[in-house]
Short mmCIF file of C-alpha atoms in Angstrom, two decimals:
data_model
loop_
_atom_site.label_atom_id
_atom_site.label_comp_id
_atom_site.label_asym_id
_atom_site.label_seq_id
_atom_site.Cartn_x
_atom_site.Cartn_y
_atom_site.Cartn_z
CA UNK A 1 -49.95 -153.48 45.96
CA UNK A 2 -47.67 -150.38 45.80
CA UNK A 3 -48.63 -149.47 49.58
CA UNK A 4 -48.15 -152.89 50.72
CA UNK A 5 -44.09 -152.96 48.76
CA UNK A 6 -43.85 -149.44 50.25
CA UNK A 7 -44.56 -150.97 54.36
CA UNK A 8 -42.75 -153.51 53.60
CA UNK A 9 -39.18 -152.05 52.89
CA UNK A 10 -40.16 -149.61 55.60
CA UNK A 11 -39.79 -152.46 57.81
CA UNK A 12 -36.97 -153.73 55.81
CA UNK A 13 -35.36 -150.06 56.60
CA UNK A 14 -35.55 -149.94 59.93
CA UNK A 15 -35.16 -153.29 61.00
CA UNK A 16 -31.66 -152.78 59.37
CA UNK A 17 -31.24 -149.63 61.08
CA UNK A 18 -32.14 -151.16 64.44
CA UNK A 19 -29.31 -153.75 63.90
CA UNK A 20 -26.77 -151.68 62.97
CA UNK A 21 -27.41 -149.49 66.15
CA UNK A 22 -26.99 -152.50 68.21
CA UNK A 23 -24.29 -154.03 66.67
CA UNK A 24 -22.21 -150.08 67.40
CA UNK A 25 -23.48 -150.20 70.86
CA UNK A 26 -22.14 -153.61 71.47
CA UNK A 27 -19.06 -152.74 70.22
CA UNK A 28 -16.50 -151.72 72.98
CA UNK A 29 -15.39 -148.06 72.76
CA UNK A 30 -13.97 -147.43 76.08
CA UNK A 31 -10.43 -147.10 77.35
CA UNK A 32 -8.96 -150.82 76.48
CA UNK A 33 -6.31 -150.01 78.96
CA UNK A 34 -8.54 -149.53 82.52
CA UNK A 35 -10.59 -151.91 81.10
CA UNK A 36 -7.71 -154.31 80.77
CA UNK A 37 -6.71 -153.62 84.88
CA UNK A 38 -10.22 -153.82 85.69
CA UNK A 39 -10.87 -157.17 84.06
CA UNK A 40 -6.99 -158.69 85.72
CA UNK A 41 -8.89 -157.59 89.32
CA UNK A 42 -12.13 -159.25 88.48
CA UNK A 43 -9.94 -162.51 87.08
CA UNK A 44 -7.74 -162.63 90.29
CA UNK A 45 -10.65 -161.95 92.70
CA UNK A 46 -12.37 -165.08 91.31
CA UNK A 47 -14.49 -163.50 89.02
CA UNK A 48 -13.78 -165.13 86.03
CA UNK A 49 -16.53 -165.33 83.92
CA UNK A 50 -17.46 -161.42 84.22
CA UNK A 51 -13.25 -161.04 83.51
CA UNK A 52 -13.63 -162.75 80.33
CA UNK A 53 -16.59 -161.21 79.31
CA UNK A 54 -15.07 -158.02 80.12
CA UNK A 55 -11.91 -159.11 77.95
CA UNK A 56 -14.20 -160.46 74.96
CA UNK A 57 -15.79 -157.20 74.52
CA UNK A 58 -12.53 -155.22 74.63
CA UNK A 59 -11.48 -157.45 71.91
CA UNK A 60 -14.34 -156.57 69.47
CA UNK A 61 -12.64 -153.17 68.77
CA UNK A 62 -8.86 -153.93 69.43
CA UNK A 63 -8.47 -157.94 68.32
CA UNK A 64 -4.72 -157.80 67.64
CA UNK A 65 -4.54 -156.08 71.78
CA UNK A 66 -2.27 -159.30 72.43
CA UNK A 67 -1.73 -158.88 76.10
CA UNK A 68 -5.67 -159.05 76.47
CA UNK A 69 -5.98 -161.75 74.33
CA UNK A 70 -3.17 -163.86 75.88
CA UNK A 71 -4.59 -162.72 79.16
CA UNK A 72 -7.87 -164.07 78.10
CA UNK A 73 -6.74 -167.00 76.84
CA UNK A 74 -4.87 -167.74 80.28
CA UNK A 75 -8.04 -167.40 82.33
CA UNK A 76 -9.82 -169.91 79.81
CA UNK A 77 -6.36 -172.01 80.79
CA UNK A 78 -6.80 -171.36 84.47
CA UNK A 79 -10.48 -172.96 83.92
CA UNK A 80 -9.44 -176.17 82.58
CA UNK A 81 -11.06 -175.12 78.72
CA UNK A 82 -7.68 -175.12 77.36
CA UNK A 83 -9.11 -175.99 73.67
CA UNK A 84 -10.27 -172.09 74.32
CA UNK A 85 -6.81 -171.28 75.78
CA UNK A 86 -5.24 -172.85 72.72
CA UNK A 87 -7.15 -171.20 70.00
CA UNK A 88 -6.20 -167.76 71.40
CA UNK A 89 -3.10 -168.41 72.36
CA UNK A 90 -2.58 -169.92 68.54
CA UNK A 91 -3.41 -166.45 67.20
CA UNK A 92 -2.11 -164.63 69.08
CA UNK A 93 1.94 -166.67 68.15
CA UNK A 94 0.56 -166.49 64.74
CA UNK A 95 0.85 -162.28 64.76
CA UNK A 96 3.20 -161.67 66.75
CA UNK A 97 5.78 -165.35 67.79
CA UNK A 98 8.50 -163.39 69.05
CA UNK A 99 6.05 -162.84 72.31
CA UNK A 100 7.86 -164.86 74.88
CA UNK A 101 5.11 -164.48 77.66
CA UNK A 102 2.65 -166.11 75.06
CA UNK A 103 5.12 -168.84 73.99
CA UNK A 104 5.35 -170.05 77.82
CA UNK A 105 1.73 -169.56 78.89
CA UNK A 106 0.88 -171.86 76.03
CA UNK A 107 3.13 -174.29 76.70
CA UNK A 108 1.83 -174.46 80.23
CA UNK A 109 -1.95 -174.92 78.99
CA UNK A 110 -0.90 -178.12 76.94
CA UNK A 111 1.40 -179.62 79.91
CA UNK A 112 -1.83 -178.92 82.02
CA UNK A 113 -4.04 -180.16 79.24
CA UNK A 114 -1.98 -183.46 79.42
CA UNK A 115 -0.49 -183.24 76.13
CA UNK A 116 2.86 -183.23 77.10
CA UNK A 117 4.06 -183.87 73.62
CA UNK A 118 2.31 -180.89 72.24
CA UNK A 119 3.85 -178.97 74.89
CA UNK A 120 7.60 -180.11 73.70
CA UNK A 121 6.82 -179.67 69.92
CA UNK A 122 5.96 -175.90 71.07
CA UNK A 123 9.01 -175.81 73.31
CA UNK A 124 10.98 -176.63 70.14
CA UNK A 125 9.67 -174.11 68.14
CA UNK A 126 9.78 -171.24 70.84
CA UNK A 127 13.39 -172.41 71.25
CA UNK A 128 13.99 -171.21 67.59
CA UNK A 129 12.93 -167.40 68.61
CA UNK A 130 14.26 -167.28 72.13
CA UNK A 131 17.59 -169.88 71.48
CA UNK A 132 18.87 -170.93 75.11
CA UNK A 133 16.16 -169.37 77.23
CA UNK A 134 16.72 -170.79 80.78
CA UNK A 135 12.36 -170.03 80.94
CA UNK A 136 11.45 -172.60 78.06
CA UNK A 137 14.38 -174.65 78.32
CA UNK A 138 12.81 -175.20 81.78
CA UNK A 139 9.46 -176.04 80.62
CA UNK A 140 11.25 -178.52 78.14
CA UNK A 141 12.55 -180.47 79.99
CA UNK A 142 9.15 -181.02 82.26
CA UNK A 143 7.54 -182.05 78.99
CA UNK A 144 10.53 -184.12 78.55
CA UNK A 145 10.07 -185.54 81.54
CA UNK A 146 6.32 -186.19 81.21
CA UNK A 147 7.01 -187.94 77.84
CA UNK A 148 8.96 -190.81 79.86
CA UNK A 149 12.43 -189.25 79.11
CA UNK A 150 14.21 -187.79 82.03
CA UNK A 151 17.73 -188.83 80.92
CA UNK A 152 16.47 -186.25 77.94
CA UNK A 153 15.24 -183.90 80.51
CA UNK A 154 18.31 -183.83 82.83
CA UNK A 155 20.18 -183.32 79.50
CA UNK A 156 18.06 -180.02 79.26
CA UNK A 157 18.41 -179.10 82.45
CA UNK A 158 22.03 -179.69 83.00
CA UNK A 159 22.60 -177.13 79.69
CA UNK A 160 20.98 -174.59 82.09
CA UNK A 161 23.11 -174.97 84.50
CA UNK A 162 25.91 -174.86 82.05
CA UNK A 163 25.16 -171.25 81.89
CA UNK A 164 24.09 -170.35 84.90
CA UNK A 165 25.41 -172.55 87.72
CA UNK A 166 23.57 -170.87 90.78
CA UNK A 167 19.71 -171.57 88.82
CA UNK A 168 17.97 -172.63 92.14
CA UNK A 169 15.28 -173.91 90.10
CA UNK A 170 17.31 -175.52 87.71
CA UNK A 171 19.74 -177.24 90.58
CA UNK A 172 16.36 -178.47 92.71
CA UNK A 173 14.91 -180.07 89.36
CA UNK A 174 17.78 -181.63 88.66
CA UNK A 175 18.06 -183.48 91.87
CA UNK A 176 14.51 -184.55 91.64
CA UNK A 177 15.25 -185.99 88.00
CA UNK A 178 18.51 -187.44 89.58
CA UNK A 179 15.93 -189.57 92.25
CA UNK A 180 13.61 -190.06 89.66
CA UNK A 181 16.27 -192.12 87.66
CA UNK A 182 17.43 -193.88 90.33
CA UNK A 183 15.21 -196.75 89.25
CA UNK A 184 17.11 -199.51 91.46
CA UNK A 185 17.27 -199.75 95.64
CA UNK A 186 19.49 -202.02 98.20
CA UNK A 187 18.58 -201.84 101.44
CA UNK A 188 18.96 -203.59 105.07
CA UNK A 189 16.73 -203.40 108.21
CA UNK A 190 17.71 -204.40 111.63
CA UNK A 191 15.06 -204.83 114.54
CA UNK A 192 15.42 -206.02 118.25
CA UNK A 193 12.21 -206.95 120.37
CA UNK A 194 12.98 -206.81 123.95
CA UNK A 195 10.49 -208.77 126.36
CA UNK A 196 9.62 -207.91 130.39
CA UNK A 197 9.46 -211.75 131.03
CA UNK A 198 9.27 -215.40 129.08
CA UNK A 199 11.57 -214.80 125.92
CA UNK A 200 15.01 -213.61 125.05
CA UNK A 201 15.34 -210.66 122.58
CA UNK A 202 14.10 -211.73 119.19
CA UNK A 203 16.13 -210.66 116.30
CA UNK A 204 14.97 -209.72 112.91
CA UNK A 205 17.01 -208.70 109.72
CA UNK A 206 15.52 -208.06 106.16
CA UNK A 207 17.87 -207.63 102.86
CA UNK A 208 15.94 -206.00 99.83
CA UNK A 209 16.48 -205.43 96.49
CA UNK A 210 13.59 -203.31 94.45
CA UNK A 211 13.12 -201.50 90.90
CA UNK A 212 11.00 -199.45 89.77
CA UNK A 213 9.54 -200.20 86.36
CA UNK A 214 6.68 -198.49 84.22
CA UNK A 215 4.33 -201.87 84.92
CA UNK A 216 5.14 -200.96 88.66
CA UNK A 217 7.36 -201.63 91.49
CA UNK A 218 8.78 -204.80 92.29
CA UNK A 219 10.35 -205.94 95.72
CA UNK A 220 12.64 -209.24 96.39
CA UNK A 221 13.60 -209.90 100.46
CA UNK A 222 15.76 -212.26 102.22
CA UNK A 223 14.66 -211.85 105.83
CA UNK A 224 16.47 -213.55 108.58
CA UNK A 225 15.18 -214.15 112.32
CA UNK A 226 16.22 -215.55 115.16
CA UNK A 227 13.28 -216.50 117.49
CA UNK A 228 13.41 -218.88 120.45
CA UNK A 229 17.32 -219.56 120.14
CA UNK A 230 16.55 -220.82 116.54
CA UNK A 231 17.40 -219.40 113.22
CA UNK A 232 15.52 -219.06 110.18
CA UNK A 233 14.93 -217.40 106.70
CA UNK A 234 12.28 -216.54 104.46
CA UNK A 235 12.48 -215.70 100.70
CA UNK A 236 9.68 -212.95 99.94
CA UNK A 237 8.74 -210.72 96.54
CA UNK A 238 6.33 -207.76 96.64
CA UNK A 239 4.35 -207.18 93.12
CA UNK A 240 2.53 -203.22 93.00
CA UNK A 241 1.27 -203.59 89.64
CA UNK A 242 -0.45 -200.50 87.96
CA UNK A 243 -3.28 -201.28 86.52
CA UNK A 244 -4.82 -197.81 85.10
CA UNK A 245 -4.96 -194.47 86.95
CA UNK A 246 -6.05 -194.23 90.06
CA UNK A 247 -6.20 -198.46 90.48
CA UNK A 248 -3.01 -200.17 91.05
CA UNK A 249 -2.81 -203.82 93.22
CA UNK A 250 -0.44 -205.57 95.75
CA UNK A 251 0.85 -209.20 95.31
CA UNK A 252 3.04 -210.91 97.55
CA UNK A 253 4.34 -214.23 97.90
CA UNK A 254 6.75 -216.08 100.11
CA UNK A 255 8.72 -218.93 101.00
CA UNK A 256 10.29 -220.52 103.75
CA UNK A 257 11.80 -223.77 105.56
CA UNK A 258 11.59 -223.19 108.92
CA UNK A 259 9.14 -222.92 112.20
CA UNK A 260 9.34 -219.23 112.51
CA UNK A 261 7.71 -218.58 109.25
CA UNK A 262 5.05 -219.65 107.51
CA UNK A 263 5.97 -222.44 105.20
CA UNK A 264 3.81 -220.17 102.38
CA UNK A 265 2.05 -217.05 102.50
CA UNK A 266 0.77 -215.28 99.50
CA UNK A 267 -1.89 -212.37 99.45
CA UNK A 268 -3.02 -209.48 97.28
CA UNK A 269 -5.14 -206.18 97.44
CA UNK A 270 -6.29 -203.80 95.18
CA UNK A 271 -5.71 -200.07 95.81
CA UNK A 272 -8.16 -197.02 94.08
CA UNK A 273 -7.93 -193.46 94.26
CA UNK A 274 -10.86 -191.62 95.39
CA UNK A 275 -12.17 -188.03 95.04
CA UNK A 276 -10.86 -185.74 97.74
CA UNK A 277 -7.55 -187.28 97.73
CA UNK A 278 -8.77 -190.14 99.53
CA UNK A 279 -7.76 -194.05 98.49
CA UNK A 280 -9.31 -197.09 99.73
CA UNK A 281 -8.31 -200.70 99.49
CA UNK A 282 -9.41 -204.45 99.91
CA UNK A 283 -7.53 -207.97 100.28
CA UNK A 284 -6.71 -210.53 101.66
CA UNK A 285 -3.30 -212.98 103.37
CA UNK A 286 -2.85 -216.45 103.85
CA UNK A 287 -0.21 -217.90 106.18
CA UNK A 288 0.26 -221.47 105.98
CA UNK A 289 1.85 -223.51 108.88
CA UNK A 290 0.43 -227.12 109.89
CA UNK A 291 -3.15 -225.02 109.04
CA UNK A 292 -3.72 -222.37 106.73
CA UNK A 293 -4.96 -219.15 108.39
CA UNK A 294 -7.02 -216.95 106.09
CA UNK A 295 -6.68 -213.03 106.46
CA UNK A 296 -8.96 -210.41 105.50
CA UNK A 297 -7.80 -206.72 105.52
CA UNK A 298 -8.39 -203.20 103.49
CA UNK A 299 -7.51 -200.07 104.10
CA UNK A 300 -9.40 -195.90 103.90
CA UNK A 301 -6.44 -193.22 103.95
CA UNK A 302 -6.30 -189.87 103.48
CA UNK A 303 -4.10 -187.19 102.12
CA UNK A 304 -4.84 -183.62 103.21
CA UNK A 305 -1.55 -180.84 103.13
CA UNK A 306 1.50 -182.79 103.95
CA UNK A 307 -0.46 -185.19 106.09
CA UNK A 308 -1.34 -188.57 105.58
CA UNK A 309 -4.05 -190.56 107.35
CA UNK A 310 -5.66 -194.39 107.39
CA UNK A 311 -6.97 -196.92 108.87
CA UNK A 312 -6.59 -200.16 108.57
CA UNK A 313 -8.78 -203.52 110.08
CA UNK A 314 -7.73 -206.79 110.15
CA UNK A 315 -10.03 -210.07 110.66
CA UNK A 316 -9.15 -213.67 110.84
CA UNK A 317 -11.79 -216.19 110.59
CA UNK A 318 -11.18 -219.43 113.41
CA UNK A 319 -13.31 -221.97 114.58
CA UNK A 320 -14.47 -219.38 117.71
CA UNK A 321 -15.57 -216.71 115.74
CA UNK A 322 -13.62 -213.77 113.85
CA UNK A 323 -11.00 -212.10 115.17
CA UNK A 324 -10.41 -207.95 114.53
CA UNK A 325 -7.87 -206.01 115.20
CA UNK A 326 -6.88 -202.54 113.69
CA UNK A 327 -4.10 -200.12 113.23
CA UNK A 328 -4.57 -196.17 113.10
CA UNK A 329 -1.63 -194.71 111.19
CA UNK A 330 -0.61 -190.60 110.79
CA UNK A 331 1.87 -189.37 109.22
CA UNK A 332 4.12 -185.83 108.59
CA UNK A 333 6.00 -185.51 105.13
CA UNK A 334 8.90 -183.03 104.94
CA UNK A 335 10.29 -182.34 101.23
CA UNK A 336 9.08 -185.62 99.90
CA UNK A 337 7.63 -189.46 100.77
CA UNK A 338 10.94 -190.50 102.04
CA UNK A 339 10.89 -188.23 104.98
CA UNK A 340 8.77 -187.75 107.14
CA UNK A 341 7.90 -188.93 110.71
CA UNK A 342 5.10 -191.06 111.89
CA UNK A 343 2.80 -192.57 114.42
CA UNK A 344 1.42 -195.59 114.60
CA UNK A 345 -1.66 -197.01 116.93
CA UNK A 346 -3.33 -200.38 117.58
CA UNK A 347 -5.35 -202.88 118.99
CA UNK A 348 -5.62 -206.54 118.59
CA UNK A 349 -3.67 -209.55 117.17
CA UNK A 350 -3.30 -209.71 113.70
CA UNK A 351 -1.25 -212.93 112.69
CA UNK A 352 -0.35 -211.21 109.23
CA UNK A 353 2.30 -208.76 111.56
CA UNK A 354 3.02 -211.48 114.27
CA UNK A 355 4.36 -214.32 111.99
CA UNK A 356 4.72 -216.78 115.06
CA UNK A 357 4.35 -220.76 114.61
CA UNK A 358 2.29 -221.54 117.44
CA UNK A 359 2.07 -225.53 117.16
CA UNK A 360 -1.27 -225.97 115.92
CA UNK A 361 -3.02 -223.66 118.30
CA UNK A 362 -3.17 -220.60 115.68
CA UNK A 363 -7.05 -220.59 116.26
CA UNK A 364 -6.81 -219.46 119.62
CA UNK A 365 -3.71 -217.45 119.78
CA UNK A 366 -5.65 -215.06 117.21
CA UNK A 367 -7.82 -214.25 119.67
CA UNK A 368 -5.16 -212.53 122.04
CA UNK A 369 -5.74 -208.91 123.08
CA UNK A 370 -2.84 -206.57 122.10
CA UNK A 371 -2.10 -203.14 122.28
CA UNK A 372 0.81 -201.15 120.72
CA UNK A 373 2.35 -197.81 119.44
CA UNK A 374 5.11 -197.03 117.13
CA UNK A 375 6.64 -193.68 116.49
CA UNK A 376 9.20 -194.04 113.47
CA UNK A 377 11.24 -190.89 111.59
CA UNK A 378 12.88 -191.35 108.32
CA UNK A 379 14.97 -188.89 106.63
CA UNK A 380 17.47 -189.09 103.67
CA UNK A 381 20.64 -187.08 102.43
CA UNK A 382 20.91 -184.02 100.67
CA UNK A 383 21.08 -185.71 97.36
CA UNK A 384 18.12 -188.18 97.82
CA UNK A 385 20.76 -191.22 97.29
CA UNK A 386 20.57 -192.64 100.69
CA UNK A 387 17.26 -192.98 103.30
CA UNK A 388 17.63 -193.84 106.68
CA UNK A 389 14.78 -194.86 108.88
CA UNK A 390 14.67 -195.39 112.92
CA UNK A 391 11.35 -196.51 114.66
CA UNK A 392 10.61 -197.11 118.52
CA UNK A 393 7.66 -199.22 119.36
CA UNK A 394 5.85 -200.69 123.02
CA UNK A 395 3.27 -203.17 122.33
CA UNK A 396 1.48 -204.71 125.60
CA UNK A 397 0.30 -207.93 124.75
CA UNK A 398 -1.33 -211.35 126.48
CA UNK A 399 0.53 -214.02 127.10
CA UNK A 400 -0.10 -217.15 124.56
CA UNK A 401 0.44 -219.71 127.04
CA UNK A 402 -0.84 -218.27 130.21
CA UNK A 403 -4.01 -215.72 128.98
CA UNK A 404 -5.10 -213.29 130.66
CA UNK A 405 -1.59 -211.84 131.78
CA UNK A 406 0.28 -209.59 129.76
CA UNK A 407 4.37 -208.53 128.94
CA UNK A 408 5.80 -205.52 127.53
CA UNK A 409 7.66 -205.98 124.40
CA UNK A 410 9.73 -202.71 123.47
CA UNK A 411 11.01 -202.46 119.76
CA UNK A 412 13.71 -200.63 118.09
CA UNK A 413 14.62 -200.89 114.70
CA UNK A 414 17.12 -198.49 112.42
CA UNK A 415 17.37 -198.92 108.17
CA UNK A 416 19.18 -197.90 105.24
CA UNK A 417 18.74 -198.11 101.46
CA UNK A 418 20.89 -196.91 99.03
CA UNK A 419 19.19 -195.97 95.53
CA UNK A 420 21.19 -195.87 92.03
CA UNK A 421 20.48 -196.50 88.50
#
């Protein structure tokens, strides 16, 4: 009995010596400092993992080293894990708040958590320690703005510029806030068709009104043509209702009282976001003159840089057969989606673009062959309040009553809209 008691703390003894030797070798007991660089080298050479490993074990013997732990908690933060991020970062304000480096680095892991309120709370409370910092006042009013309150956050940012007038960043995110709460647009659009042969110049003229709203956008138009010698007018709304993210839809409907427009035309599509900043879409139009003609379209674009990208296919059911015709569209953005220049590119005859009465023979005219370009450039002034947009188009296209010869038509248009709130 007493020799088995007597092997059996022996094991006891150095079992528990064994642990405790492992436990002191695990423990860092290097230079925290070189270790530190190290670890920022490994983190910015995308080595993240073996930098936070690195920073972990560094922490075992110096916990309260806050610029390792803030560091640390910035990588986790730089990850996406900012439930990590935040539990660092939280004791790290605990020990020390008057570290303003912490204070901002964990209001930007909340704001890119999407908890924008969290992210003003903490403004609010860093604000206490560092009163008037132009740094977290900044990052206010973003979570200010991401709350739905930009009147707030150009509030913030104009007591910025109160101090400091020549703040670039403050005077750029005020002008964005300034087109951001310019919920309302007026605009007018003037276009001129030319034709080789046949027809006179066709004029076209569209008055619209929009608003932005946080359901969507919505769009009213008064457009005004003059076709064949004849005038006519055409009431029309545009619906882009959001839906969730990444799905939002298009409605339109419209009226009119004249040959040169469809007495009704109504449609709708449904827009989602893909991976890859792609988006794809699918719906449909219906123009209704003395027949209805049903329209079936969609749409796979692509943003990549400042580049945008899609496709889109038309086809028109008829009596003999489907119709298709497509349009290939790129296009450069500048500073932001109101300038930018474009190209356009297609093939066929889509009824939904050419709104044309054609006296019952719709079935056939469909099936004219069509080819066009566009090349448009819009640009707006220095304060975002007005946009201006010019576009030159040649489209060579059959001839409805005599097929199989073609005209030229050559297009210019010019617009202007005027945003406020």
């Amino acid at each position: 009995m007493i020799t088995k008691k007597i092997v059996k703390l022996t094991f006891v003894f150095c079992f528990t010596m064994i642990f405790q030797m492992y436990a002191q070798e695990a423990k860092y007991n290097g230079n925290p400092d070189s270790s530190f660089e190290t670890a920022r080298n490994l983190a910015f050479n995308k080595q993240r993992k073996q930098a936070q490993d690195t920073l972990s074990h560094i922490l075992t013997q110096y916990p309260d080293y806050h610029d390792i732990r803030t560091f640390l908690a910035t990588t986790y933060s730089w990850d996406g894990d900012y439930k990590k991020a935040r539990k660092e970062f939280a004791y790290v304000l605990e020990k020390d708040p008057q570290n303003k480096s912490t204070w901002i680095a964990a209001i930007k892991n909340e704001m890119w958590g999407e908890k924008p309120y969290t992210a003003l709370e903490m403004t609010n409370q860093a604000l206490k320690n560092f009163p008037d910092d132009a740094e977290i006042l900044y990052l206010k009013a973003t979570a200010q703005e991401k709350t739905n309150s930009p009147i707030d956050a150009l509030n913030t940012i104009e007591s910025i510029l109160k101090k400091n007038p020549n703040d670039q960043n403050a005077k750029d995110y005020k002008s964005s806030l300034s087109t951001t709460l310019r919920k309302n647009t007026i605009g007018i659009k003037a276009e001129v068709d030319l034709y080789s042969e046949v027809f006179d110049p066709m004029q076209y003229y569209t008055l619209n009104y929009s608003r932005q709203t946080k359901y969507g956008s919505i769009i009213g138009k008064l457009n005004f043509n003059r076709r064949f010698n004849e005038n006519g007018t055409q009431i029309e709304f545009d619906l882009y209702p959001k839906i969730t993210k990444g799905l939002y839809a298009y409605v339109n409907v419209g009226f009119a009282n004249s040959f040169l427009f469809p007495d009704l035309r109504y449609g709708a599509e449904l827009y989602k976001s893909l991976p890859k900043s792609f988006e794809v879409s699918l719906g449909f139009r219906s123009l209704k003159y003395t027949t209805t003609t049903n329209i079936y379209t969609g749409s796979i674009g692509w943003y990549t840089g400042n580049s945008y990208l899609s496709f889109r296919p038309y086809f028109t059911p008829g009596d003999n057969g489907t119709s298709t015709s497509g349009t290939f569209t790129y296009r450069k953005y500048r500073s932001d989606a109101d300038n930018y220049i474009g190209f356009s590119f297609g093939m066929g005859f889509s009824p939904e673009i050419n709104q044309f009465n054609f006296s019952g023979n719709e079935t056939a005219i469909v099936d004219l062959k069509s080819q066009k370009f566009n090349i448009s450039y819009n640009f707006t002034s220095s304060n975002k309040q007005n946009a201006w947009g010019t576009q030159l188009g040649v489209a060579h296209q059959e001839i409805s009553f005599d097929q199989g010869n073609y005209f030229w038509i050559y297009s210019l248009s010019v617009s202007w809209d005027l945003k406020f709130r």
